[in-house]
């Protein structure tokens, strides 16, 4: 009876051990596979599915009417010593600002078909007097370089148009205008109509100047559509999401803008879309319409933005260096000499400067740089008085991107607009400009920051981070439970096999219930030790 009971118990113990080991192994290894393979695969598939710019998708809604919190700050410079400058002094400027504008962005779709989206970008600006500096009103008057004057200096320095020099007597090299006029409203040149009435000057005014009705750095930019972009919608390959295929119906930039095939290529996106699953070693290309070229960003560091993991990308100094491989075409050599270092690069602007006149309407004498001439040589930074010391953090371009979904969490875009004041080529009569020092005069600094809206931030947090956290936490719990069951199964099996009997001080039993150790020999009572049971009786 005892033997049968023992065998029955041993059988059930083995079955229980096998069940515990099997269930534990299933939970442990199943959860491990789910944690390392299934969840990442599902997340990747979900992100790719939502990285398609198609009508009706969340991405479409967020992209067409983005709710980014954009703060557009403008710092304005006024020329302090215009008369002294014309007589050879170093230009000196004074800064005022910030003039803060609320900026809204809208992408209006023209056509969406065959894996592409055509759209125009509309920007609206509204002055925010409350957020601006206390003395910042748009009616403030400032002294700025007269760009029309400079156009006549250029004309007078051209063979066959020397007569244009006579118009300089009727103009001034600097104008006093309101801040609003310099920016969005535009100003009407007070001398232009009178100058263009001079015999033979009407040709210069019409054919060469081609000036707009009013002159302003952002004239007609407020609530005006951009040229048409055509981009990839990411349906064929999420890695191509937002990639610009054509700009203004052309796959390449205007060949009159830059001088090499490489510089005419339109690379990357418009900066509002990036493909999912970014890596640290890739360059992110962005086409900047205001610069008429594509620039690139490089990974700098990992950061955290309001609880979300992000990659920080920055624009490196090489972007504005025409000696860097691939940038040779962004040089527009001319006879204008502003810095001695121009001789070292075949007449190109020094590092840190980008001359953009050829790609702008009427070809205004404008050069773009980073604020306070960041990355430019000392010769450039010391050529103007009144600027701040350069700051690598404040004066640089930065973009923080959630690397898996490609969403821009934070961006800082900065630039400085400089107006070229050239003394011309041997202009001594009727106006003598030989004393004047050719210079770049800072006009404004743009400092724009963009932050993702709270709704989009919460969508990423809830649909990606929290869902992913729940999935991984569940896997971890199942792995722990599986490991515990697996351990219990092996312990129960070992206990059933009597592997712990020696530790517990128990004698092991055979399967039939008998002791496996032999019993000592039987010795009858009363017999002396050493007397054997098989002796002979006397």
Coordinates of C-alpha atoms in Angstrom, one line a residue:
X1 CA 0.0 0.0 0.0
X2 CA 2.8 2.4 1.0
X3 CA 4.8 1.4 -2.2
X4 CA 1.8 2.2 -4.5
X5 CA 1.2 5.5 -2.7
X6 CA 4.8 6.5 -3.0
X7 CA 4.9 5.7 -6.7
X8 CA 1.6 7.7 -7.2
X9 CA 3.1 10.7 -5.4
X10 CA 6.3 10.5 -7.4
X11 CA 4.3 10.5 -10.7
X12 CA 2.3 13.5 -9.7
X13 CA 5.4 15.3 -8.6
X14 CA 7.0 14.8 -11.9
X15 CA 3.9 15.9 -13.8
X16 CA 3.7 19.1 -11.6
X17 CA 7.4 19.8 -12.1
X18 CA 7.0 19.4 -15.9
X19 CA 4.0 21.7 -16.0
X20 CA 5.8 24.4 -13.9
X21 CA 8.9 24.1 -16.1
X22 CA 6.9 24.2 -19.3
X23 CA 4.8 27.1 -18.3
X24 CA 7.7 29.0 -16.9
X25 CA 9.8 28.4 -20.1
X26 CA 6.9 29.5 -22.3
X27 CA 6.4 32.7 -20.3
X28 CA 10.1 33.5 -19.9
X29 CA 11.2 32.9 -23.5
X30 CA 7.9 34.0 -25.1
X31 CA 8.1 37.3 -23.2
X32 CA 11.8 37.7 -24.0
X33 CA 11.1 37.3 -27.7
X34 CA 8.1 39.6 -27.5
X35 CA 10.3 42.2 -25.7
X36 CA 13.2 42.0 -28.1
X37 CA 11.5 41.3 -31.4
X38 CA 7.7 41.6 -31.5
X39 CA 7.2 44.9 -29.7
X40 CA 10.0 46.8 -31.6
X41 CA 8.6 45.3 -34.9
X42 CA 5.1 46.4 -34.1
X43 CA 6.3 49.9 -33.0
X44 CA 8.3 50.2 -36.2
X45 CA 5.4 49.1 -38.4
X46 CA 3.1 51.5 -36.6
X47 CA 5.4 54.4 -37.0
X48 CA 6.0 53.7 -40.7
X49 CA 2.3 53.4 -41.2
X50 CA 1.8 56.8 -39.7
X51 CA 4.7 58.4 -41.6
X52 CA 2.7 58.8 -44.8
X53 CA 1.5 62.2 -45.8
X54 CA -1.9 61.2 -47.2
X55 CA -5.2 63.0 -46.9
X56 CA -7.1 62.0 -43.8
X57 CA -4.1 60.9 -41.8
X58 CA -3.0 62.5 -38.5
X59 CA 0.2 63.6 -40.1
X60 CA -1.7 65.3 -42.9
X61 CA -3.8 67.3 -40.4
X62 CA -0.8 68.3 -38.3
X63 CA 1.3 69.2 -41.3
X64 CA -1.2 71.3 -43.2
X65 CA -2.1 73.4 -40.2
X66 CA 0.8 73.1 -37.7
X67 CA 0.2 74.4 -34.3
X68 CA 3.8 75.0 -33.4
X69 CA 4.4 77.8 -30.9
X70 CA 6.6 80.1 -33.0
X71 CA 8.3 83.2 -31.5
X72 CA 9.8 85.4 -34.2
X73 CA 12.1 88.0 -32.8
X74 CA 13.8 90.7 -34.8
X75 CA 16.7 92.8 -33.6
X76 CA 17.2 96.0 -35.7
X77 CA 20.5 97.9 -36.3
X78 CA 20.7 101.6 -36.9
X79 CA 23.8 103.2 -38.4
X80 CA 25.3 105.6 -35.8
X81 CA 28.0 107.3 -37.9
X82 CA 26.9 107.5 -41.6
X83 CA 28.8 110.7 -42.4
X84 CA 32.0 109.5 -40.7
X85 CA 31.7 106.2 -42.5
X86 CA 31.6 107.9 -45.9
X87 CA 34.9 109.6 -44.9
X88 CA 36.6 106.3 -44.1
X89 CA 35.6 105.5 -40.5
X90 CA 34.7 102.0 -39.4
X91 CA 30.9 101.6 -39.4
X92 CA 29.2 101.6 -36.0
X93 CA 25.7 100.4 -35.3
X94 CA 23.3 100.4 -32.4
X95 CA 21.0 97.5 -31.7
X96 CA 17.3 97.7 -30.6
X97 CA 14.9 94.9 -29.9
X98 CA 13.5 92.4 -29.8
X99 CA 10.5 93.3 -32.0
X100 CA 8.4 90.2 -31.4
X101 CA 6.0 88.8 -34.0
X102 CA 3.5 86.0 -33.7
X103 CA 4.1 83.8 -36.7
X104 CA 1.7 81.3 -38.1
X105 CA 2.4 78.7 -40.8
X106 CA 0.0 77.0 -43.2
X107 CA 0.8 74.5 -46.0
X108 CA -2.0 74.8 -48.6
X109 CA -2.1 71.7 -50.8
X110 CA -2.4 72.3 -54.6
X111 CA -2.4 68.7 -55.6
X112 CA -1.8 65.3 -54.0
X113 CA -1.4 62.2 -56.3
X114 CA 1.0 59.5 -57.4
X115 CA 3.0 59.5 -54.2
X116 CA 3.7 63.3 -54.2
X117 CA 2.2 66.4 -52.7
X118 CA 2.3 69.9 -54.2
X119 CA 1.8 72.8 -51.9
X120 CA 2.4 76.5 -51.2
X121 CA 3.6 77.8 -47.8
X122 CA 1.8 80.8 -46.3
X123 CA 3.3 82.7 -43.4
X124 CA 1.5 85.4 -41.4
X125 CA 3.1 87.8 -39.0
X126 CA 1.4 89.9 -36.3
X127 CA 3.3 92.3 -34.2
X128 CA 3.2 91.4 -30.5
X129 CA 3.9 94.7 -28.7
X130 CA 3.3 93.3 -25.3
X131 CA 6.2 90.7 -25.7
X132 CA 8.5 93.2 -27.4
X133 CA 11.0 95.4 -25.6
X134 CA 9.5 98.5 -23.8
X135 CA 10.7 101.0 -26.3
X136 CA 10.0 98.8 -29.3
X137 CA 7.3 100.3 -31.5
X138 CA 7.1 99.9 -35.2
X139 CA 7.2 103.6 -35.7
X140 CA 10.8 103.9 -34.4
X141 CA 13.1 105.5 -36.9
X142 CA 16.5 104.1 -37.8
X143 CA 19.3 104.8 -40.3
X144 CA 19.9 102.1 -42.9
X145 CA 22.0 101.7 -46.0
X146 CA 20.3 102.9 -49.2
X147 CA 20.2 99.8 -51.4
X148 CA 19.1 101.9 -54.5
X149 CA 22.2 104.1 -54.0
X150 CA 24.3 101.0 -54.0
X151 CA 22.7 99.8 -57.3
X152 CA 23.7 103.0 -58.9
X153 CA 27.3 102.6 -57.6
X154 CA 27.4 99.2 -59.2
X155 CA 26.0 100.7 -62.5
X156 CA 28.6 103.5 -62.4
X157 CA 31.4 101.0 -62.0
X158 CA 30.4 99.2 -65.2
X159 CA 31.9 100.0 -68.5
X160 CA 29.5 101.9 -70.7
X161 CA 27.4 103.1 -67.7
X162 CA 29.8 105.6 -66.1
X163 CA 27.1 108.3 -66.5
X164 CA 25.2 106.7 -63.7
X165 CA 27.6 108.3 -61.3
X166 CA 25.8 111.6 -61.9
X167 CA 22.7 110.2 -60.1
X168 CA 24.7 109.8 -56.9
X169 CA 24.6 113.6 -56.4
X170 CA 20.8 113.4 -56.1
X171 CA 20.8 110.6 -53.5
X172 CA 22.2 109.8 -50.1
X173 CA 24.0 106.6 -49.1
X174 CA 21.8 106.2 -46.0
X175 CA 18.1 106.7 -45.4
X176 CA 16.1 107.2 -42.2
X177 CA 13.1 104.9 -42.2
X178 CA 10.6 103.4 -39.8
X179 CA 11.2 99.9 -38.5
X180 CA 7.9 98.8 -40.0
X181 CA 9.0 100.2 -43.3
X182 CA 12.3 98.3 -43.3
X183 CA 10.5 95.1 -42.4
X184 CA 7.0 94.4 -43.9
X185 CA 5.4 97.6 -45.0
X186 CA 8.3 98.7 -47.2
X187 CA 9.5 102.2 -48.0
X188 CA 9.4 104.3 -51.1
X189 CA 12.9 105.6 -52.1
X190 CA 12.6 109.4 -51.9
X191 CA 15.1 110.0 -54.7
X192 CA 14.2 107.2 -57.1
X193 CA 11.5 109.0 -59.1
X194 CA 13.6 112.1 -59.5
X195 CA 16.7 110.1 -60.5
X196 CA 14.9 108.1 -63.1
X197 CA 13.7 111.4 -64.8
X198 CA 17.3 112.2 -65.6
X199 CA 18.0 111.7 -69.3
X200 CA 19.3 108.2 -70.2
X201 CA 18.8 107.0 -66.6
X202 CA 15.4 105.6 -67.3
X203 CA 17.2 102.6 -69.0
X204 CA 19.1 102.0 -65.7
X205 CA 15.9 102.2 -63.7
X206 CA 13.9 99.9 -65.8
X207 CA 16.4 97.3 -67.0
X208 CA 18.9 97.1 -64.2
X209 CA 17.2 98.2 -61.0
X210 CA 13.9 96.5 -61.5
X211 CA 12.9 97.6 -58.0
X212 CA 9.6 96.7 -56.5
X213 CA 6.9 99.3 -55.7
X214 CA 8.3 99.5 -52.2
X215 CA 11.5 98.4 -50.6
X216 CA 11.4 96.2 -47.5
X217 CA 13.2 93.1 -46.3
X218 CA 9.9 91.3 -45.9
X219 CA 7.8 93.3 -48.2
X220 CA 4.9 91.3 -49.6
X221 CA 6.0 88.3 -47.5
X222 CA 3.1 88.6 -45.0
X223 CA 0.3 86.1 -45.9
X224 CA 1.7 85.6 -49.4
X225 CA 2.1 82.2 -50.9
X226 CA 5.6 80.8 -51.6
X227 CA 6.6 79.1 -54.8
X228 CA 5.2 75.6 -55.2
X229 CA 7.0 72.7 -53.5
X230 CA 6.6 69.2 -54.7
X231 CA 7.5 66.6 -52.2
X232 CA 7.4 62.8 -51.6
X233 CA 4.5 61.7 -49.4
X234 CA 6.4 58.7 -48.0
X235 CA 4.0 56.0 -49.2
X236 CA 6.5 54.1 -51.3
X237 CA 9.4 54.5 -48.8
X238 CA 9.1 56.3 -45.4
X239 CA 12.7 57.2 -45.7
X240 CA 11.7 59.6 -48.5
X241 CA 9.0 61.4 -46.5
X242 CA 9.1 65.2 -47.2
X243 CA 11.9 65.0 -49.7
X244 CA 11.7 67.9 -52.2
X245 CA 11.4 66.6 -55.7
X246 CA 10.8 70.0 -57.4
X247 CA 10.7 73.6 -56.4
X248 CA 8.8 76.0 -58.6
X249 CA 8.2 73.1 -61.0
X250 CA 12.0 72.6 -61.5
X251 CA 14.1 69.7 -60.1
X252 CA 17.2 72.0 -60.0
X253 CA 17.7 75.6 -58.9
X254 CA 18.1 78.4 -61.4
X255 CA 21.5 78.1 -63.0
X256 CA 22.1 81.8 -62.7
X257 CA 22.1 81.6 -58.9
X258 CA 25.1 79.3 -58.3
X259 CA 28.0 78.0 -60.5
X260 CA 28.3 74.2 -60.1
X261 CA 25.9 71.3 -60.7
X262 CA 26.4 70.3 -57.0
X263 CA 25.3 73.7 -55.7
X264 CA 22.1 73.6 -57.9
X265 CA 20.8 70.4 -56.4
X266 CA 17.8 70.6 -54.2
X267 CA 18.5 68.3 -51.2
X268 CA 16.4 67.3 -48.3
X269 CA 13.0 68.6 -47.0
X270 CA 11.7 72.0 -46.2
X271 CA 12.5 71.5 -42.5
X272 CA 9.0 70.8 -41.4
X273 CA 9.2 67.0 -42.1
X274 CA 11.9 64.5 -41.4
X275 CA 11.8 60.7 -42.1
X276 CA 11.4 58.3 -39.2
X277 CA 14.2 56.4 -37.5
X278 CA 16.9 59.0 -37.8
X279 CA 20.5 58.0 -37.1
X280 CA 23.3 59.9 -35.4
X281 CA 25.7 59.5 -38.4
X282 CA 23.5 60.9 -41.1
X283 CA 23.4 64.4 -42.5
X284 CA 19.9 66.0 -42.5
X285 CA 19.5 68.2 -45.6
X286 CA 17.1 71.2 -45.5
X287 CA 16.3 73.4 -48.4
X288 CA 16.1 77.0 -47.2
X289 CA 14.2 79.2 -49.7
X290 CA 15.5 82.4 -48.1
X291 CA 19.1 81.3 -48.7
X292 CA 18.3 79.8 -52.2
X293 CA 20.2 76.6 -51.3
X294 CA 20.2 73.5 -49.2
X295 CA 22.1 73.3 -46.0
X296 CA 22.8 70.3 -43.7
X297 CA 22.6 69.5 -40.0
X298 CA 24.8 67.1 -38.1
X299 CA 24.1 65.2 -34.9
X300 CA 25.6 66.9 -31.8
X301 CA 24.1 65.2 -28.7
X302 CA 21.2 63.4 -27.1
X303 CA 18.9 65.7 -25.2
X304 CA 15.5 65.5 -23.4
X305 CA 12.6 67.7 -24.3
X306 CA 9.7 67.7 -21.8
X307 CA 10.2 64.0 -21.0
X308 CA 10.8 62.9 -24.6
X309 CA 14.1 61.6 -25.9
X310 CA 15.5 63.7 -28.8
X311 CA 18.6 64.0 -31.0
X312 CA 20.0 67.5 -31.3
X313 CA 21.2 68.5 -34.7
X314 CA 23.2 71.7 -35.5
X315 CA 24.4 73.5 -38.6
X316 CA 28.2 73.1 -38.6
X317 CA 30.6 75.9 -39.6
X318 CA 31.5 74.1 -42.9
X319 CA 28.0 74.9 -44.3
X320 CA 29.1 78.6 -44.8
X321 CA 32.6 77.8 -46.0
X322 CA 33.0 78.0 -49.8
X323 CA 36.3 76.1 -49.5
X324 CA 34.6 73.1 -48.1
X325 CA 34.1 70.3 -50.6
X326 CA 30.8 70.6 -52.4
X327 CA 30.4 74.3 -51.4
X328 CA 32.6 75.7 -54.2
X329 CA 29.5 76.7 -56.3
X330 CA 28.1 78.9 -53.6
X331 CA 30.7 81.6 -54.4
X332 CA 29.7 84.5 -56.5
X333 CA 33.0 86.2 -57.4
X334 CA 32.8 89.9 -58.2
X335 CA 34.9 93.0 -58.3
X336 CA 33.6 94.0 -54.9
X337 CA 36.4 93.9 -52.3
X338 CA 35.3 94.0 -48.7
X339 CA 38.0 91.9 -47.0
X340 CA 41.6 91.0 -47.7
X341 CA 40.8 87.3 -47.2
X342 CA 38.6 87.4 -50.4
X343 CA 41.9 87.2 -52.3
X344 CA 42.6 83.8 -50.8
X345 CA 39.4 82.3 -52.2
X346 CA 39.3 83.8 -55.8
X347 CA 37.1 86.7 -54.8
X348 CA 34.6 84.7 -52.7
X349 CA 33.3 85.9 -49.4
X350 CA 35.2 84.7 -46.3
X351 CA 34.0 81.8 -44.3
X352 CA 30.7 82.4 -42.5
X353 CA 29.2 84.6 -45.2
X354 CA 26.8 83.8 -48.0
X355 CA 26.2 86.4 -50.8
X356 CA 22.6 85.9 -52.1
X357 CA 22.0 88.9 -54.4
X358 CA 21.8 86.8 -57.6
X359 CA 18.8 84.8 -56.4
X360 CA 16.8 87.8 -55.1
X361 CA 14.4 90.0 -57.1
X362 CA 16.3 93.1 -58.4
X363 CA 19.5 91.5 -57.0
X364 CA 19.8 93.7 -53.9
X365 CA 23.3 93.9 -52.4
X366 CA 22.6 91.5 -49.5
X367 CA 24.9 89.0 -47.7
X368 CA 23.6 86.5 -45.1
X369 CA 25.6 85.4 -42.0
X370 CA 24.9 84.0 -38.6
X371 CA 24.3 86.6 -35.8
X372 CA 27.4 88.6 -34.9
X373 CA 29.3 87.0 -37.7
X374 CA 29.6 83.6 -36.0
X375 CA 32.2 81.4 -37.7
X376 CA 33.5 84.3 -39.7
X377 CA 37.2 85.3 -39.3
X378 CA 38.3 88.1 -37.0
X379 CA 38.7 90.4 -39.9
X380 CA 35.0 90.3 -40.5
X381 CA 33.9 90.5 -36.9
X382 CA 36.1 93.5 -36.3
X383 CA 34.9 95.3 -39.4
X384 CA 31.8 96.7 -37.6
X385 CA 31.5 98.3 -34.2
X386 CA 28.5 97.8 -31.9
X387 CA 27.9 94.0 -32.4
X388 CA 27.8 91.6 -29.5
X389 CA 30.5 89.0 -28.8
X390 CA 29.8 85.7 -30.7
X391 CA 28.1 82.9 -28.7
X392 CA 28.2 79.4 -30.1
X393 CA 24.9 78.5 -28.4
X394 CA 22.9 81.7 -28.8
X395 CA 24.0 82.4 -32.4
X396 CA 23.8 78.9 -33.9
X397 CA 21.0 76.9 -35.6
X398 CA 19.7 74.0 -33.6
X399 CA 17.0 71.4 -34.2
X400 CA 15.8 68.8 -31.6
X401 CA 14.0 65.9 -33.2
X402 CA 12.3 62.8 -31.8
X403 CA 14.5 60.3 -33.7
X404 CA 11.9 57.5 -34.2
X405 CA 8.9 59.5 -35.5
X406 CA 11.0 62.3 -37.0
X407 CA 9.0 65.0 -35.2
X408 CA 10.6 68.4 -34.6
X409 CA 10.2 69.1 -30.9
X410 CA 12.2 72.3 -30.8
X411 CA 14.1 74.4 -33.3
X412 CA 16.1 77.6 -33.2
X413 CA 16.7 79.4 -36.5
X414 CA 18.9 82.5 -36.5
X415 CA 20.5 84.6 -39.2
X416 CA 21.8 88.1 -39.8
X417 CA 21.0 90.2 -42.9
X418 CA 23.9 92.5 -44.0
X419 CA 23.7 95.2 -46.7
X420 CA 26.8 95.6 -48.8
X421 CA 28.2 99.1 -48.9
X422 CA 30.7 99.2 -51.8
X423 CA 32.7 102.2 -52.7
X424 CA 32.7 101.3 -56.4
X425 CA 35.4 101.1 -58.9
X426 CA 37.5 104.3 -59.1
X427 CA 34.5 106.6 -58.5
X428 CA 35.9 110.0 -57.9
X429 CA 33.7 112.3 -59.9
X430 CA 31.2 113.8 -59.5
X431 CA 31.1 112.0 -56.1
X432 CA 34.4 110.8 -54.5
X433 CA 33.9 107.5 -52.8
X434 CA 37.6 106.6 -52.5
X435 CA 37.8 107.5 -48.8
X436 CA 34.9 105.2 -48.0
X437 CA 35.7 101.8 -46.6
X438 CA 33.7 99.0 -48.3
X439 CA 31.8 97.2 -45.6
X440 CA 29.0 94.9 -44.7
X441 CA 26.5 96.8 -42.6
X442 CA 24.3 94.6 -40.4
X443 CA 20.6 95.5 -40.8
X444 CA 18.7 93.0 -38.7
X445 CA 19.1 89.7 -36.8
X446 CA 16.4 87.1 -36.9
X447 CA 16.0 84.9 -33.9
X448 CA 13.1 82.4 -34.3
X449 CA 12.2 79.6 -32.0
X450 CA 9.6 76.9 -32.6
X451 CA 8.2 74.4 -30.1
X452 CA 5.8 71.5 -30.7
X453 CA 2.3 72.2 -29.6
X454 CA 1.0 70.4 -26.4
X455 CA -1.6 68.3 -28.3
X456 CA 1.1 66.8 -30.6
X457 CA 3.5 66.3 -27.8
X458 CA 0.8 64.4 -25.8
X459 CA 0.0 62.3 -28.8
X460 CA 3.6 61.2 -29.1
X461 CA 3.8 60.6 -25.4
X462 CA 0.6 58.6 -25.1
X463 CA 0.6 56.7 -28.4
X464 CA 4.3 55.9 -28.5
X465 CA 6.0 56.3 -25.1
X466 CA 3.2 55.2 -22.8
X467 CA 1.9 52.4 -25.0
X468 CA 5.4 51.1 -25.5
X469 CA 6.1 51.4 -21.8
X470 CA 3.0 49.3 -21.0
X471 CA 4.0 46.7 -23.5
X472 CA 7.6 46.4 -22.2
X473 CA 6.4 46.4 -18.6
X474 CA 4.0 43.6 -19.3
X475 CA 6.8 41.6 -20.9
X476 CA 9.1 42.2 -17.9
X477 CA 6.4 41.1 -15.5
X478 CA 5.7 37.9 -17.6
X479 CA 9.4 37.2 -17.8
X480 CA 9.7 37.5 -14.0
X481 CA 6.7 35.2 -13.5
X482 CA 8.1 32.8 -16.0
X483 CA 11.5 32.8 -14.3
X484 CA 9.8 32.2 -10.9
X485 CA 7.7 29.3 -12.3
X486 CA 10.8 27.8 -14.0
X487 CA 12.8 28.0 -10.8
X488 CA 9.9 26.4 -8.8
X489 CA 9.6 23.7 -11.4
X490 CA 13.2 22.7 -11.1
X491 CA 13.2 22.9 -7.3
X492 CA 10.1 20.7 -7.2
X493 CA 11.7 18.3 -9.6
X494 CA 14.9 18.2 -7.5
X495 CA 12.9 17.7 -4.3
X496 CA 10.9 14.9 -5.9
X497 CA 14.1 13.1 -7.0
X498 CA 15.4 13.4 -3.4
X499 CA 18.4 15.6 -4.4
X500 CA 17.8 17.7 -1.3
X501 CA 17.5 14.7 1.2
X502 CA 21.1 14.9 2.2
X503 CA 20.8 18.6 3.0
X504 CA 17.6 18.0 4.9
X505 CA 19.0 15.1 6.9
X506 CA 16.5 12.5 5.5
X507 CA 17.3 9.0 4.5
X508 CA 16.5 8.3 0.9
X509 CA 13.9 5.6 -0.1
X510 CA 13.8 3.2 -2.9
X511 CA 10.9 3.1 -5.3
X512 CA 9.5 0.1 -3.3
X513 CA 9.6 2.0 -0.1
X514 CA 12.6 0.0 1.4
X515 CA 15.8 1.5 2.5
X516 CA 18.5 1.4 -0.1
X517 CA 21.2 0.8 2.7
X518 CA 21.8 -2.9 3.9
X519 CA 20.7 -3.8 7.4
X520 CA 23.4 -4.9 10.0
X521 CA 23.7 -8.7 10.6
X522 CA 21.3 -10.2 13.2
X523 CA 22.9 -11.4 16.4
X524 CA 20.6 -13.3 18.9
X525 CA 20.5 -12.1 22.4
X526 CA 22.7 -13.9 24.9
X527 CA 25.4 -15.1 22.5
X528 CA 28.8 -13.9 23.1
X529 CA 30.5 -11.7 20.6
X530 CA 32.2 -13.5 17.9
X531 CA 30.1 -16.7 18.3
X532 CA 28.8 -17.6 14.9
X533 CA 25.4 -19.2 14.3
X534 CA 26.8 -22.1 12.2
X535 CA 29.0 -23.6 14.9
X536 CA 28.8 -27.4 15.7
X537 CA 27.0 -28.6 18.9
X538 CA 29.0 -30.8 21.2

